Structure formats: C-alpha cells, structure tokens
C-alpha cells in the first residue's frame, strides 16, 4: 500500500537527505501495507501505545518519525503528529544538545546505547527531572545501511525514590539507635537472651553489647534484683495477651557493673511471632529512672517538711478556679485574727474582698490562664486595720486553676522609692558636673578667644587716643575698621553662644519662608572673601531648582558661614574648597569638601559637643561651637548631617534639607 501525499510530505520534512528519504519511504510503504493487511501489526501498535515505556523512531537527523502514546504524552504534546519532526533541542533547548550528540554518534558508528540512566526534564511528571533508563539501537534498511534509530525510555523515578527512601530509612534507624540516650534491645523469649542492644547499655549498666550477648540466658539471673523476679514472671502472661500494637511497660532494678542498683523503666512491644501467633521476640526501650525514683522517695519523705514550710511562709496563698471561687487558702503570718481555711474555701472572692480588687484579680487570672505567664498586681490592703502595700503574684496551675500569692511589700516599696530618689540625685549631680565642665570649657574658650580682639581694640584705641592728630585719614580709618571688625567678631561669638544655649534650654520657633539657597551661598562666600581675604580657591557648583527652600534665612547663612570658615581655617593656603548644591527629589543636598588637616577618628564621636575642639587643631582660633551650631540649625530644619573625615585627607560635610516645611 503506497504512502499518502501527507505521509510523504511528512517524511520529506523529517529528512532533508534524498537518499535517506527514499529508503524511509520504501520502508514505511511496506510497513503501511502491512498495517493495512496484517491485524497483528495493528495489535502491535496498540500494545506499544498501551505500555508505559516511551518507544520511538528517529531519522538520521534525530527527528521523531514515530512515537507511541507514552512518548508524546511525556513531552506534553496533544498527539503524535505534533511531536513528529522535532528534535531533543526543540523539546529541551540547550539541554537537549547532549542527547542529540549521543544519537548522532550512534548513527555514525552503529554502537547502541544500552540502559543508560539519566535525568530528563518532563513537564508532565510530578518530579522536576525524572530518572529514566535509555536504550537506543540503530535502524537498518534491507541493505544494512543505518537510516535511523529506535529508542526506549523507561521511567525509573519511582524505583529511585523508593530506593532512596529505603536508604534514608535505614540510615535514620541507625542514627536513632546511635543518638537515642535509652537502651534499645531485642529479647528472644525462646533463648531467654538479649540478641541485640545498642551501645547505650554500657552507659546505663556498664556492660558492652558483646558482654551482654556473652551472658546468654544468664543475663537476667545475673543482673535482675531478687525482689523483682515475681514481677518479671508476670510478664509472660502479659506477652501472651498483648496485641502487636500494645505497649507493655514495667519497672525493675538491675545491677550495674560497679555493683550499684539501677531502676529501669521498660516499654516493650511484640517484635516477632511464631507461625502459631506465639510471641517469640520482644523489642524494648529501657530508660534509667534511678534519679527519678530517688526523687520520688525524697519527695515522700519531705511531704511533712513541705507542709511545715508552707505554714511557715509569711505570704498569703489562695488557690482559685476560673470563676473566682476559693479552692484552697492559707492565711498570711501575723494576721490577727487568723482565718481558718474552712472559712474561705468554697466562697467567691466577692464574699471576701472589695469588688474593685476582685475585678483586677479576675482580669489578671484570666490573662495568666491564657498566656501561661505570671501576672503581678500591686494593691493596698483592704483591711481597715492595716496600712500596707501588697504584691499579688498570679500563676496558672493548669487550664482551670490559678495560684495567688500575696506578700507585704510596704518596706520593699519604701526601699525602692529611696533608691529611685538616690538615682535621681545622682543623675542631677552628673548633670551639674557636666554643666560645670561645660562652663569651665566655655569660660576658657571665651577668655582665649576674647583676648585677641580685645587686645586689637585696646591697641587701636590707644593709638587713636595718643596719635590721632598725627595720623592720616587712611590710617585713622584703618584703625576704626580694625575696631569694628573685632567688635563684629566678638558679637558673632556671643551670638553663637546665645543661640546654642537658647536651643538647649527652650524650644526655638522658626520663621520659615522660601529662600534661594544658591543666592545665600553666593552672598556668604562674597562676604567671607571681602572681610577675611581668603587665598583659598572656593568653587560653588549648583544644580537644579534651589529657590524654594523653606528655611530661616539668617540661620542657613550662619550655618554656611561656619562650614566655609572651618574649611578655610583648617586647610593650607591655596588648598581648593568645593561647595556643591543639588536638588534631589524632595530634598536639597549641600556638600562641602576640603583637603585640610582632617579630624582624628578618636575625636569624631564628640564633634557636636559645645566647646570641643579636635586634638590636632593646635592654637588656631575658634570656640569649638561651629559644628554644634551647624547641627542645631540642620535639626531645626528637620534635616540630616553626615561628616566623613580622615587626618591629612580632608573633610566632607553632607547636609540634606527637606524642601517641604
């Protein structure tokens, strides 16, 4: 039966090589003829579509020309036709190159691929990269020429998963037996011997597993306490009655290798039965409870002591249920008359205490039951005969009961108040000492800074007084200007001191208005150049709209003046200084950079302290108020300031000011 036009077109698309196309067409014409004539071939195709393995045929270009149902479904194709003509690169992208190369090698050499285990992406699998065994053999024509390949991929993901789970379970079992602190053992009832135990038996009984195995049937007669034999014989009946899921627990004493007796708590289950259902082997876990037994015995012996101790405690103890009913009661020491428990037990707190106090107790009781945390209530004693403060601690006993312990804290509270008063006085004293130190530094700096301008003023005044008539007009004006400049200098110092003291002692209200930051900087730099004759090249860089900065102008001007003055003062002559202004969204950034002496790292934490000066400034003039004033101005305008500095590398000051009031 000849191939149809569509089938020939598909083969033509699947093979660009004419000779291979003719061979494939002849082969498939014969196969198609057989499919039409032979029901066994159709049955074979049905079987191929029914099996879970992926069976497929590819041409010499590694393109699918036949695929069973499992194959096209595995590649998330709607039918076989959609898959035909595609290569592994079409299906897997770059990840398919290795598969294609291996197939081309097979087609060139004729060497089959047998049971190669690999991971392949599969969009229909629950596992992102399922495991498969891949077998591929060359397909020959009647002349023995390789015209393609036949492949079978078998999904072994589930097998790998089960094998991995088995390995992990085995590893987990081994780790459990090694990590668990208890003895794990298997006891054979027919042999009356331990046939397995973990290494923990050496910790609890002092014998190695090998020593235990060597004891054989003499293990229990050698180690079991004589008084526990009757209890042990009863276990045989419990084993016979037990179901496989039943846990048999018991306690007995066994002798340690050092001769001491150890209490062990055993929990056992039927591990193996005979063909007639009789228990043959028991698996158990034994935990050393010697210390618990000693504690229980000590607890029984101390019960009377505990009761005496409770009676000696001076605190009042009340046990309450969730509704506020008294379940148990012990009156506090010194209470006259003393209440007997019978007078309160069974009553509601409202029958004993004022409603306001009861309401507070009930709120905290419910909170203690809900959170499991202790609650504390301070209150005044409701008894008219007492004038004391009390502290109640409320603790949840379980989900429905609380314990209230009430203690007289009058003396403790008085001690606390005295302690708080001492701490307050110490804080005030420390503040006074800091203020005294600040005043001392301030007076020292004022004395130092005022000496020079006052000396200049006095010298000029004296010269004018004695020699004014001999001076020319220019000389007199020069002395008057010196006096005026020094008076202005002193005035600026006093203004800075006044501003800082004012901001530290009371709220400073700003008179905000729109300011042009670029103009303020230009005016300030011009003023500094005219009055100080600076020989430093100062560069002003302004970017963006800087005209609507909401600020108090004279404070911004003073801030910039101090920034630039510091840069000039602590930089070498002709050392460049750069002042940058930049609009950044809802902020204006101001950056001042110099190449001066820098600030030592140890001094930087104290930069903003009033009257503090760096350790490397020497005898240069200054009050140590510049950065303090700058920081105050920045904070008054809700801005931020950052200083980056290193010795002999210069200083950079970055200030961010918001553009909204």
PDB file of N, CA and C in Angstrom, residues 293-376:
ATOM      1  N   UNK A 293      13.415   7.853  90.775  1.00  0.00           N
ATOM      2  CA  UNK A 293      12.991   7.058  91.924  1.00  0.00           C
ATOM      3  C   UNK A 293      13.518   7.657  93.225  1.00  0.00           C
ATOM      4  N   UNK A 294      14.762   8.082  93.192  1.00  0.00           N
ATOM      5  CA  UNK A 294      15.319   8.723  94.387  1.00  0.00           C
ATOM      6  C   UNK A 294      14.567  10.001  94.711  1.00  0.00           C
ATOM      7  N   UNK A 295      14.225  10.754  93.666  1.00  0.00           N
ATOM      8  CA  UNK A 295      13.484  11.996  93.886  1.00  0.00           C
ATOM      9  C   UNK A 295      12.091  11.720  94.443  1.00  0.00           C
ATOM     10  N   UNK A 296      11.438  10.676  93.920  1.00  0.00           N
ATOM     11  CA  UNK A 296      10.106  10.329  94.428  1.00  0.00           C
ATOM     12  C   UNK A 296      10.181   9.926  95.897  1.00  0.00           C
ATOM     13  N   UNK A 297      11.198   9.169  96.217  1.00  0.00           N
ATOM     14  CA  UNK A 297      11.353   8.760  97.616  1.00  0.00           C
ATOM     15  C   UNK A 297      11.647   9.970  98.505  1.00  0.00           C
ATOM     16  N   UNK A 298      12.517  10.841  98.010  1.00  0.00           N
ATOM     17  CA  UNK A 298      12.812  12.047  98.783  1.00  0.00           C
ATOM     18  C   UNK A 298      11.569  12.919  98.921  1.00  0.00           C
ATOM     19  N   UNK A 299      10.739  12.949  97.860  1.00  0.00           N
ATOM     20  CA  UNK A 299       9.518  13.746  97.915  1.00  0.00           C
ATOM     21  C   UNK A 299       8.550  13.192  98.954  1.00  0.00           C
ATOM     22  N   UNK A 300       8.421  11.888  99.000  1.00  0.00           N
ATOM     23  CA  UNK A 300       7.534  11.294 100.009  1.00  0.00           C
ATOM     24  C   UNK A 300       8.034  11.591 101.418  1.00  0.00           C
ATOM     25  N   UNK A 301       9.372  11.512 101.560  1.00  0.00           N
ATOM     26  CA  UNK A 301       9.922  11.750 102.892  1.00  0.00           C
ATOM     27  C   UNK A 301       9.807  13.220 103.312  1.00  0.00           C
ATOM     28  N   UNK A 302       9.762  14.096 102.318  1.00  0.00           N
ATOM     29  CA  UNK A 302       9.740  15.524 102.656  1.00  0.00           C
ATOM     30  C   UNK A 302       8.331  16.119 102.676  1.00  0.00           C
ATOM     31  N   UNK A 303       7.308  15.285 102.507  1.00  0.00           N
ATOM     32  CA  UNK A 303       5.948  15.819 102.452  1.00  0.00           C
ATOM     33  C   UNK A 303       5.605  16.586 103.733  1.00  0.00           C
ATOM     34  N   UNK A 304       5.971  15.993 104.872  1.00  0.00           N
ATOM     35  CA  UNK A 304       5.677  16.669 106.139  1.00  0.00           C
ATOM     36  C   UNK A 304       6.480  17.967 106.249  1.00  0.00           C
ATOM     37  N   UNK A 305       7.748  17.914 105.782  1.00  0.00           N
ATOM     38  CA  UNK A 305       8.567  19.120 105.824  1.00  0.00           C
ATOM     39  C   UNK A 305       7.981  20.211 104.925  1.00  0.00           C
ATOM     40  N   UNK A 306       7.451  19.788 103.761  1.00  0.00           N
ATOM     41  CA  UNK A 306       6.857  20.763 102.854  1.00  0.00           C
ATOM     42  C   UNK A 306       5.667  21.457 103.505  1.00  0.00           C
ATOM     43  N   UNK A 307       4.814  20.675 104.142  1.00  0.00           N
ATOM     44  CA  UNK A 307       3.642  21.277 104.787  1.00  0.00           C
ATOM     45  C   UNK A 307       4.061  22.253 105.882  1.00  0.00           C
ATOM     46  N   UNK A 308       5.107  21.864 106.651  1.00  0.00           N
ATOM     47  CA  UNK A 308       5.577  22.756 107.701  1.00  0.00           C
ATOM     48  C   UNK A 308       6.161  24.032 107.103  1.00  0.00           C
ATOM     49  N   UNK A 309       6.855  23.871 105.966  1.00  0.00           N
ATOM     50  CA  UNK A 309       7.452  25.033 105.318  1.00  0.00           C
ATOM     51  C   UNK A 309       6.381  25.985 104.799  1.00  0.00           C
ATOM     52  N   UNK A 310       5.318  25.425 104.191  1.00  0.00           N
ATOM     53  CA  UNK A 310       4.238  26.271 103.699  1.00  0.00           C
ATOM     54  C   UNK A 310       3.593  27.056 104.832  1.00  0.00           C
ATOM     55  N   UNK A 311       3.433  26.391 105.952  1.00  0.00           N
ATOM     56  CA  UNK A 311       2.827  27.081 107.089  1.00  0.00           C
ATOM     57  C   UNK A 311       3.736  28.170 107.640  1.00  0.00           C
ATOM     58  N   UNK A 312       5.041  28.001 107.414  1.00  0.00           N
ATOM     59  CA  UNK A 312       5.983  28.994 107.931  1.00  0.00           C
ATOM     60  C   UNK A 312       6.135  30.186 106.998  1.00  0.00           C
ATOM     61  N   UNK A 313       5.717  30.033 105.741  1.00  0.00           N
ATOM     62  CA  UNK A 313       5.835  31.147 104.798  1.00  0.00           C
ATOM     63  C   UNK A 313       4.916  32.271 105.234  1.00  0.00           C
ATOM     64  N   UNK A 314       5.418  33.494 105.286  1.00  0.00           N
ATOM     65  CA  UNK A 314       4.576  34.598 105.766  1.00  0.00           C
ATOM     66  C   UNK A 314       3.535  35.063 104.755  1.00  0.00           C
ATOM     67  N   UNK A 315       3.614  34.600 103.502  1.00  0.00           N
ATOM     68  CA  UNK A 315       2.710  35.080 102.470  1.00  0.00           C
ATOM     69  C   UNK A 315       1.350  34.391 102.568  1.00  0.00           C
ATOM     70  N   UNK A 316       0.335  35.085 102.065  1.00  0.00           N
ATOM     71  CA  UNK A 316      -0.992  34.503 101.930  1.00  0.00           C
ATOM     72  C   UNK A 316      -1.055  33.778 100.592  1.00  0.00           C
ATOM     73  N   UNK A 317      -1.592  32.570 100.585  1.00  0.00           N
ATOM     74  CA  UNK A 317      -1.679  31.752  99.382  1.00  0.00           C
ATOM     75  C   UNK A 317      -3.127  31.350  99.174  1.00  0.00           C
ATOM     76  N   UNK A 318      -3.651  31.644  97.968  1.00  0.00           N
ATOM     77  CA  UNK A 318      -5.038  31.309  97.647  1.00  0.00           C
ATOM     78  C   UNK A 318      -5.043  30.570  96.318  1.00  0.00           C
ATOM     79  N   UNK A 319      -5.735  29.434  96.273  1.00  0.00           N
ATOM     80  CA  UNK A 319      -5.950  28.705  95.030  1.00  0.00           C
ATOM     81  C   UNK A 319      -7.365  28.998  94.545  1.00  0.00           C
ATOM     82  N   UNK A 320      -7.486  29.447  93.287  1.00  0.00           N
ATOM     83  CA  UNK A 320      -8.771  29.861  92.736  1.00  0.00           C
ATOM     84  C   UNK A 320      -9.089  29.055  91.489  1.00  0.00           C
ATOM     85  N   UNK A 321     -10.411  28.858  91.257  1.00  0.00           N
ATOM     86  CA  UNK A 321     -10.798  28.299  89.964  1.00  0.00           C
ATOM     87  C   UNK A 321     -11.044  29.434  88.983  1.00  0.00           C
ATOM     88  N   UNK A 322     -11.429  29.092  87.758  1.00  0.00           N
ATOM     89  CA  UNK A 322     -11.566  30.082  86.710  1.00  0.00           C
ATOM     90  C   UNK A 322     -12.686  31.081  86.980  1.00  0.00           C
ATOM     91  N   UNK A 323     -13.618  30.731  87.868  1.00  0.00           N
ATOM     92  CA  UNK A 323     -14.731  31.621  88.183  1.00  0.00           C
ATOM     93  C   UNK A 323     -14.469  32.498  89.405  1.00  0.00           C
ATOM     94  N   UNK A 324     -13.322  32.320  90.049  1.00  0.00           N
ATOM     95  CA  UNK A 324     -13.015  33.129  91.222  1.00  0.00           C
ATOM     96  C   UNK A 324     -13.438  32.503  92.529  1.00  0.00           C
ATOM     97  N   UNK A 325     -13.718  31.205  92.535  1.00  0.00           N
ATOM     98  CA  UNK A 325     -14.087  30.502  93.766  1.00  0.00           C
ATOM     99  C   UNK A 325     -12.824  29.986  94.434  1.00  0.00           C
ATOM    100  N   UNK A 326     -12.727  30.150  95.763  1.00  0.00           N
ATOM    101  CA  UNK A 326     -11.544  29.738  96.520  1.00  0.00           C
ATOM    102  C   UNK A 326     -11.552  28.225  96.674  1.00  0.00           C
ATOM    103  N   UNK A 327     -10.462  27.568  96.190  1.00  0.00           N
ATOM    104  CA  UNK A 327     -10.333  26.120  96.311  1.00  0.00           C
ATOM    105  C   UNK A 327      -9.457  25.733  97.491  1.00  0.00           C
ATOM    106  N   UNK A 328      -8.497  26.579  97.832  1.00  0.00           N
ATOM    107  CA  UNK A 328      -7.624  26.335  98.974  1.00  0.00           C
ATOM    108  C   UNK A 328      -7.139  27.682  99.474  1.00  0.00           C
ATOM    109  N   UNK A 329      -6.798  27.730 100.759  1.00  0.00           N
ATOM    110  CA  UNK A 329      -6.460  29.027 101.346  1.00  0.00           C
ATOM    111  C   UNK A 329      -5.497  28.830 102.502  1.00  0.00           C
ATOM    112  N   UNK A 330      -4.477  29.693 102.568  1.00  0.00           N
ATOM    113  CA  UNK A 330      -3.586  29.754 103.729  1.00  0.00           C
ATOM    114  C   UNK A 330      -3.397  31.214 104.071  1.00  0.00           C
ATOM    115  N   UNK A 331      -3.772  31.588 105.296  1.00  0.00           N
ATOM    116  CA  UNK A 331      -3.659  32.989 105.699  1.00  0.00           C
ATOM    117  C   UNK A 331      -2.201  33.351 105.919  1.00  0.00           C
ATOM    118  N   UNK A 332      -1.911  34.623 105.802  1.00  0.00           N
ATOM    119  CA  UNK A 332      -0.540  35.085 105.972  1.00  0.00           C
ATOM    120  C   UNK A 332      -0.184  35.162 107.455  1.00  0.00           C
ATOM    121  N   UNK A 333       1.095  35.060 107.731  1.00  0.00           N
ATOM    122  CA  UNK A 333       1.576  35.118 109.111  1.00  0.00           C
ATOM    123  C   UNK A 333       1.333  36.503 109.688  1.00  0.00           C
ATOM    124  N   UNK A 334       1.015  36.550 110.953  1.00  0.00           N
ATOM    125  CA  UNK A 334       0.839  37.824 111.631  1.00  0.00           C
ATOM    126  C   UNK A 334      -0.561  38.388 111.532  1.00  0.00           C
ATOM    127  N   UNK A 335      -1.452  37.725 110.779  1.00  0.00           N
ATOM    128  CA  UNK A 335      -2.811  38.238 110.633  1.00  0.00           C
ATOM    129  C   UNK A 335      -3.622  37.874 111.873  1.00  0.00           C
ATOM    130  N   UNK A 336      -4.179  38.873 112.495  1.00  0.00           N
ATOM    131  CA  UNK A 336      -4.996  38.654 113.701  1.00  0.00           C
ATOM    132  C   UNK A 336      -6.355  39.316 113.482  1.00  0.00           C
ATOM    133  N   UNK A 337      -7.479  38.583 113.609  1.00  0.00           N
ATOM    134  CA  UNK A 337      -7.493  37.138 113.892  1.00  0.00           C
ATOM    135  C   UNK A 337      -7.160  36.352 112.635  1.00  0.00           C
ATOM    136  N   UNK A 338      -6.614  35.153 112.827  1.00  0.00           N
ATOM    137  CA  UNK A 338      -6.311  34.303 111.694  1.00  0.00           C
ATOM    138  C   UNK A 338      -7.585  33.639 111.181  1.00  0.00           C
ATOM    139  N   UNK A 339      -7.651  33.529 109.829  1.00  0.00           N
ATOM    140  CA  UNK A 339      -8.792  32.853 109.228  1.00  0.00           C
ATOM    141  C   UNK A 339      -8.439  31.389 109.004  1.00  0.00           C
ATOM    142  N   UNK A 340      -9.359  30.523 109.348  1.00  0.00           N
ATOM    143  CA  UNK A 340      -9.170  29.109 109.050  1.00  0.00           C
ATOM    144  C   UNK A 340      -9.545  28.865 107.588  1.00  0.00           C
ATOM    145  N   UNK A 341      -8.876  27.894 106.920  1.00  0.00           N
ATOM    146  CA  UNK A 341      -9.200  27.621 105.522  1.00  0.00           C
ATOM    147  C   UNK A 341     -10.683  27.367 105.292  1.00  0.00           C
ATOM    148  N   UNK A 342     -11.317  26.720 106.247  1.00  0.00           N
ATOM    149  CA  UNK A 342     -12.740  26.391 106.078  1.00  0.00           C
ATOM    150  C   UNK A 342     -13.605  27.643 105.980  1.00  0.00           C
ATOM    151  N   UNK A 343     -13.118  28.770 106.488  1.00  0.00           N
ATOM    152  CA  UNK A 343     -13.902  29.998 106.437  1.00  0.00           C
ATOM    153  C   UNK A 343     -13.903  30.623 105.044  1.00  0.00           C
ATOM    154  N   UNK A 344     -12.947  30.254 104.169  1.00  0.00           N
ATOM    155  CA  UNK A 344     -12.836  30.842 102.842  1.00  0.00           C
ATOM    156  C   UNK A 344     -13.072  29.841 101.717  1.00  0.00           C
ATOM    157  N   UNK A 345     -12.677  28.586 101.902  1.00  0.00           N
ATOM    158  CA  UNK A 345     -12.795  27.587 100.845  1.00  0.00           C
ATOM    159  C   UNK A 345     -14.256  27.442 100.442  1.00  0.00           C
ATOM    160  N   UNK A 346     -14.484  27.486  99.112  1.00  0.00           N
ATOM    161  CA  UNK A 346     -15.838  27.366  98.592  1.00  0.00           C
ATOM    162  C   UNK A 346     -16.526  28.696  98.377  1.00  0.00           C
ATOM    163  N   UNK A 347     -15.960  29.776  98.914  1.00  0.00           N
ATOM    164  CA  UNK A 347     -16.561  31.093  98.746  1.00  0.00           C
ATOM    165  C   UNK A 347     -15.997  31.791  97.514  1.00  0.00           C
ATOM    166  N   UNK A 348     -16.764  32.721  96.992  1.00  0.00           N
ATOM    167  CA  UNK A 348     -16.278  33.553  95.896  1.00  0.00           C
ATOM    168  C   UNK A 348     -15.476  34.707  96.469  1.00  0.00           C
ATOM    169  N   UNK A 349     -14.499  35.197  95.672  1.00  0.00           N
ATOM    170  CA  UNK A 349     -13.668  36.300  96.150  1.00  0.00           C
ATOM    171  C   UNK A 349     -14.493  37.521  96.526  1.00  0.00           C
ATOM    172  N   UNK A 350     -15.650  37.712  95.856  1.00  0.00           N
ATOM    173  CA  UNK A 350     -16.500  38.867  96.176  1.00  0.00           C
ATOM    174  C   UNK A 350     -17.034  38.804  97.601  1.00  0.00           C
ATOM    175  N   UNK A 351     -17.070  37.591  98.172  1.00  0.00           N
ATOM    176  CA  UNK A 351     -17.519  37.452  99.560  1.00  0.00           C
ATOM    177  C   UNK A 351     -16.414  37.787 100.550  1.00  0.00           C
ATOM    178  N   UNK A 352     -15.175  38.028 100.022  1.00  0.00           N
ATOM    179  CA  UNK A 352     -14.032  38.245 100.914  1.00  0.00           C
ATOM    180  C   UNK A 352     -13.427  39.629 100.719  1.00  0.00           C
ATOM    181  N   UNK A 353     -13.317  40.078  99.436  1.00  0.00           N
ATOM    182  CA  UNK A 353     -12.622  41.321  99.131  1.00  0.00           C
ATOM    183  C   UNK A 353     -13.538  42.302  98.411  1.00  0.00           C
ATOM    184  N   UNK A 354     -13.167  43.585  98.375  1.00  0.00           N
ATOM    185  CA  UNK A 354     -13.963  44.593  97.653  1.00  0.00           C
ATOM    186  C   UNK A 354     -14.039  44.257  96.151  1.00  0.00           C
ATOM    187  N   UNK A 355     -15.118  44.696  95.521  1.00  0.00           N
ATOM    188  CA  UNK A 355     -15.364  44.347  94.120  1.00  0.00           C
ATOM    189  C   UNK A 355     -14.275  44.896  93.196  1.00  0.00           C
ATOM    190  N   UNK A 356     -13.742  46.102  93.482  1.00  0.00           N
ATOM    191  CA  UNK A 356     -12.705  46.664  92.617  1.00  0.00           C
ATOM    192  C   UNK A 356     -11.458  45.781  92.613  1.00  0.00           C
ATOM    193  N   UNK A 357     -11.052  45.303  93.777  1.00  0.00           N
ATOM    194  CA  UNK A 357      -9.891  44.436  93.875  1.00  0.00           C
ATOM    195  C   UNK A 357     -10.162  43.097  93.205  1.00  0.00           C
ATOM    196  N   UNK A 358     -11.352  42.551  93.401  1.00  0.00           N
ATOM    197  CA  UNK A 358     -11.701  41.261  92.801  1.00  0.00           C
ATOM    198  C   UNK A 358     -11.686  41.362  91.277  1.00  0.00           C
ATOM    199  N   UNK A 359     -12.197  42.466  90.749  1.00  0.00           N
ATOM    200  CA  UNK A 359     -12.216  42.633  89.299  1.00  0.00           C
ATOM    201  C   UNK A 359     -10.798  42.616  88.730  1.00  0.00           C
ATOM    202  N   UNK A 360      -9.863  43.290  89.395  1.00  0.00           N
ATOM    203  CA  UNK A 360      -8.468  43.289  88.935  1.00  0.00           C
ATOM    204  C   UNK A 360      -7.866  41.896  89.016  1.00  0.00           C
ATOM    205  N   UNK A 361      -8.160  41.181  90.110  1.00  0.00           N
ATOM    206  CA  UNK A 361      -7.631  39.822  90.268  1.00  0.00           C
ATOM    207  C   UNK A 361      -8.158  38.910  89.174  1.00  0.00           C
ATOM    208  N   UNK A 362      -9.445  39.010  88.851  1.00  0.00           N
ATOM    209  CA  UNK A 362     -10.041  38.130  87.846  1.00  0.00           C
ATOM    210  C   UNK A 362      -9.484  38.425  86.450  1.00  0.00           C
ATOM    211  N   UNK A 363      -9.257  39.698  86.130  1.00  0.00           N
ATOM    212  CA  UNK A 363      -8.685  40.048  84.818  1.00  0.00           C
ATOM    213  C   UNK A 363      -7.299  39.430  84.667  1.00  0.00           C
ATOM    214  N   UNK A 364      -6.466  39.560  85.703  1.00  0.00           N
ATOM    215  CA  UNK A 364      -5.113  39.010  85.628  1.00  0.00           C
ATOM    216  C   UNK A 364      -5.126  37.489  85.687  1.00  0.00           C
ATOM    217  N   UNK A 365      -6.107  36.893  86.391  1.00  0.00           N
ATOM    218  CA  UNK A 365      -6.210  35.433  86.437  1.00  0.00           C
ATOM    219  C   UNK A 365      -6.511  34.875  85.053  1.00  0.00           C
ATOM    220  N   UNK A 366      -7.468  35.497  84.359  1.00  0.00           N
ATOM    221  CA  UNK A 366      -7.786  35.035  83.004  1.00  0.00           C
ATOM    222  C   UNK A 366      -6.593  35.221  82.067  1.00  0.00           C
ATOM    223  N   UNK A 367      -5.850  36.312  82.260  1.00  0.00           N
ATOM    224  CA  UNK A 367      -4.671  36.534  81.427  1.00  0.00           C
ATOM    225  C   UNK A 367      -3.603  35.482  81.698  1.00  0.00           C
ATOM    226  N   UNK A 368      -3.419  35.108  82.959  1.00  0.00           N
ATOM    227  CA  UNK A 368      -2.446  34.070  83.305  1.00  0.00           C
ATOM    228  C   UNK A 368      -2.846  32.730  82.713  1.00  0.00           C
ATOM    229  N   UNK A 369      -4.146  32.403  82.729  1.00  0.00           N
ATOM    230  CA  UNK A 369      -4.612  31.147  82.144  1.00  0.00           C
ATOM    231  C   UNK A 369      -4.433  31.139  80.636  1.00  0.00           C
ATOM    232  N   UNK A 370      -4.591  32.290  80.003  1.00  0.00           N
ATOM    233  CA  UNK A 370      -4.497  32.373  78.547  1.00  0.00           C
ATOM    234  C   UNK A 370      -3.049  32.339  78.079  1.00  0.00           C
ATOM    235  N   UNK A 371      -2.184  33.099  78.732  1.00  0.00           N
ATOM    236  CA  UNK A 371      -0.796  33.243  78.264  1.00  0.00           C
ATOM    237  C   UNK A 371       0.171  32.274  78.925  1.00  0.00           C
ATOM    238  N   UNK A 372      -0.204  31.756  80.115  1.00  0.00           N
ATOM    239  CA  UNK A 372       0.725  30.910  80.849  1.00  0.00           C
ATOM    240  C   UNK A 372       1.822  31.685  81.542  1.00  0.00           C
ATOM    241  N   UNK A 373       1.732  33.006  81.547  1.00  0.00           N
ATOM    242  CA  UNK A 373       2.764  33.842  82.164  1.00  0.00           C
ATOM    243  C   UNK A 373       2.272  34.405  83.502  1.00  0.00           C
ATOM    244  N   UNK A 374       3.216  34.590  84.422  1.00  0.00           N
ATOM    245  CA  UNK A 374       2.874  35.118  85.734  1.00  0.00           C
ATOM    246  C   UNK A 374       2.416  36.573  85.615  1.00  0.00           C
ATOM    247  N   UNK A 375       1.366  36.912  86.342  1.00  0.00           N
ATOM    248  CA  UNK A 375       0.838  38.273  86.379  1.00  0.00           C
ATOM    249  C   UNK A 375       1.061  38.852  87.777  1.00  0.00           C
ATOM    250  N   UNK A 376       1.322  40.157  87.844  1.00  0.00           N
ATOM    251  CA  UNK A 376       1.628  40.818  89.117  1.00  0.00           C
ATOM    252  C   UNK A 376       0.643  41.960  89.318  1.00  0.00           C
TER     253      UNK A 376
END
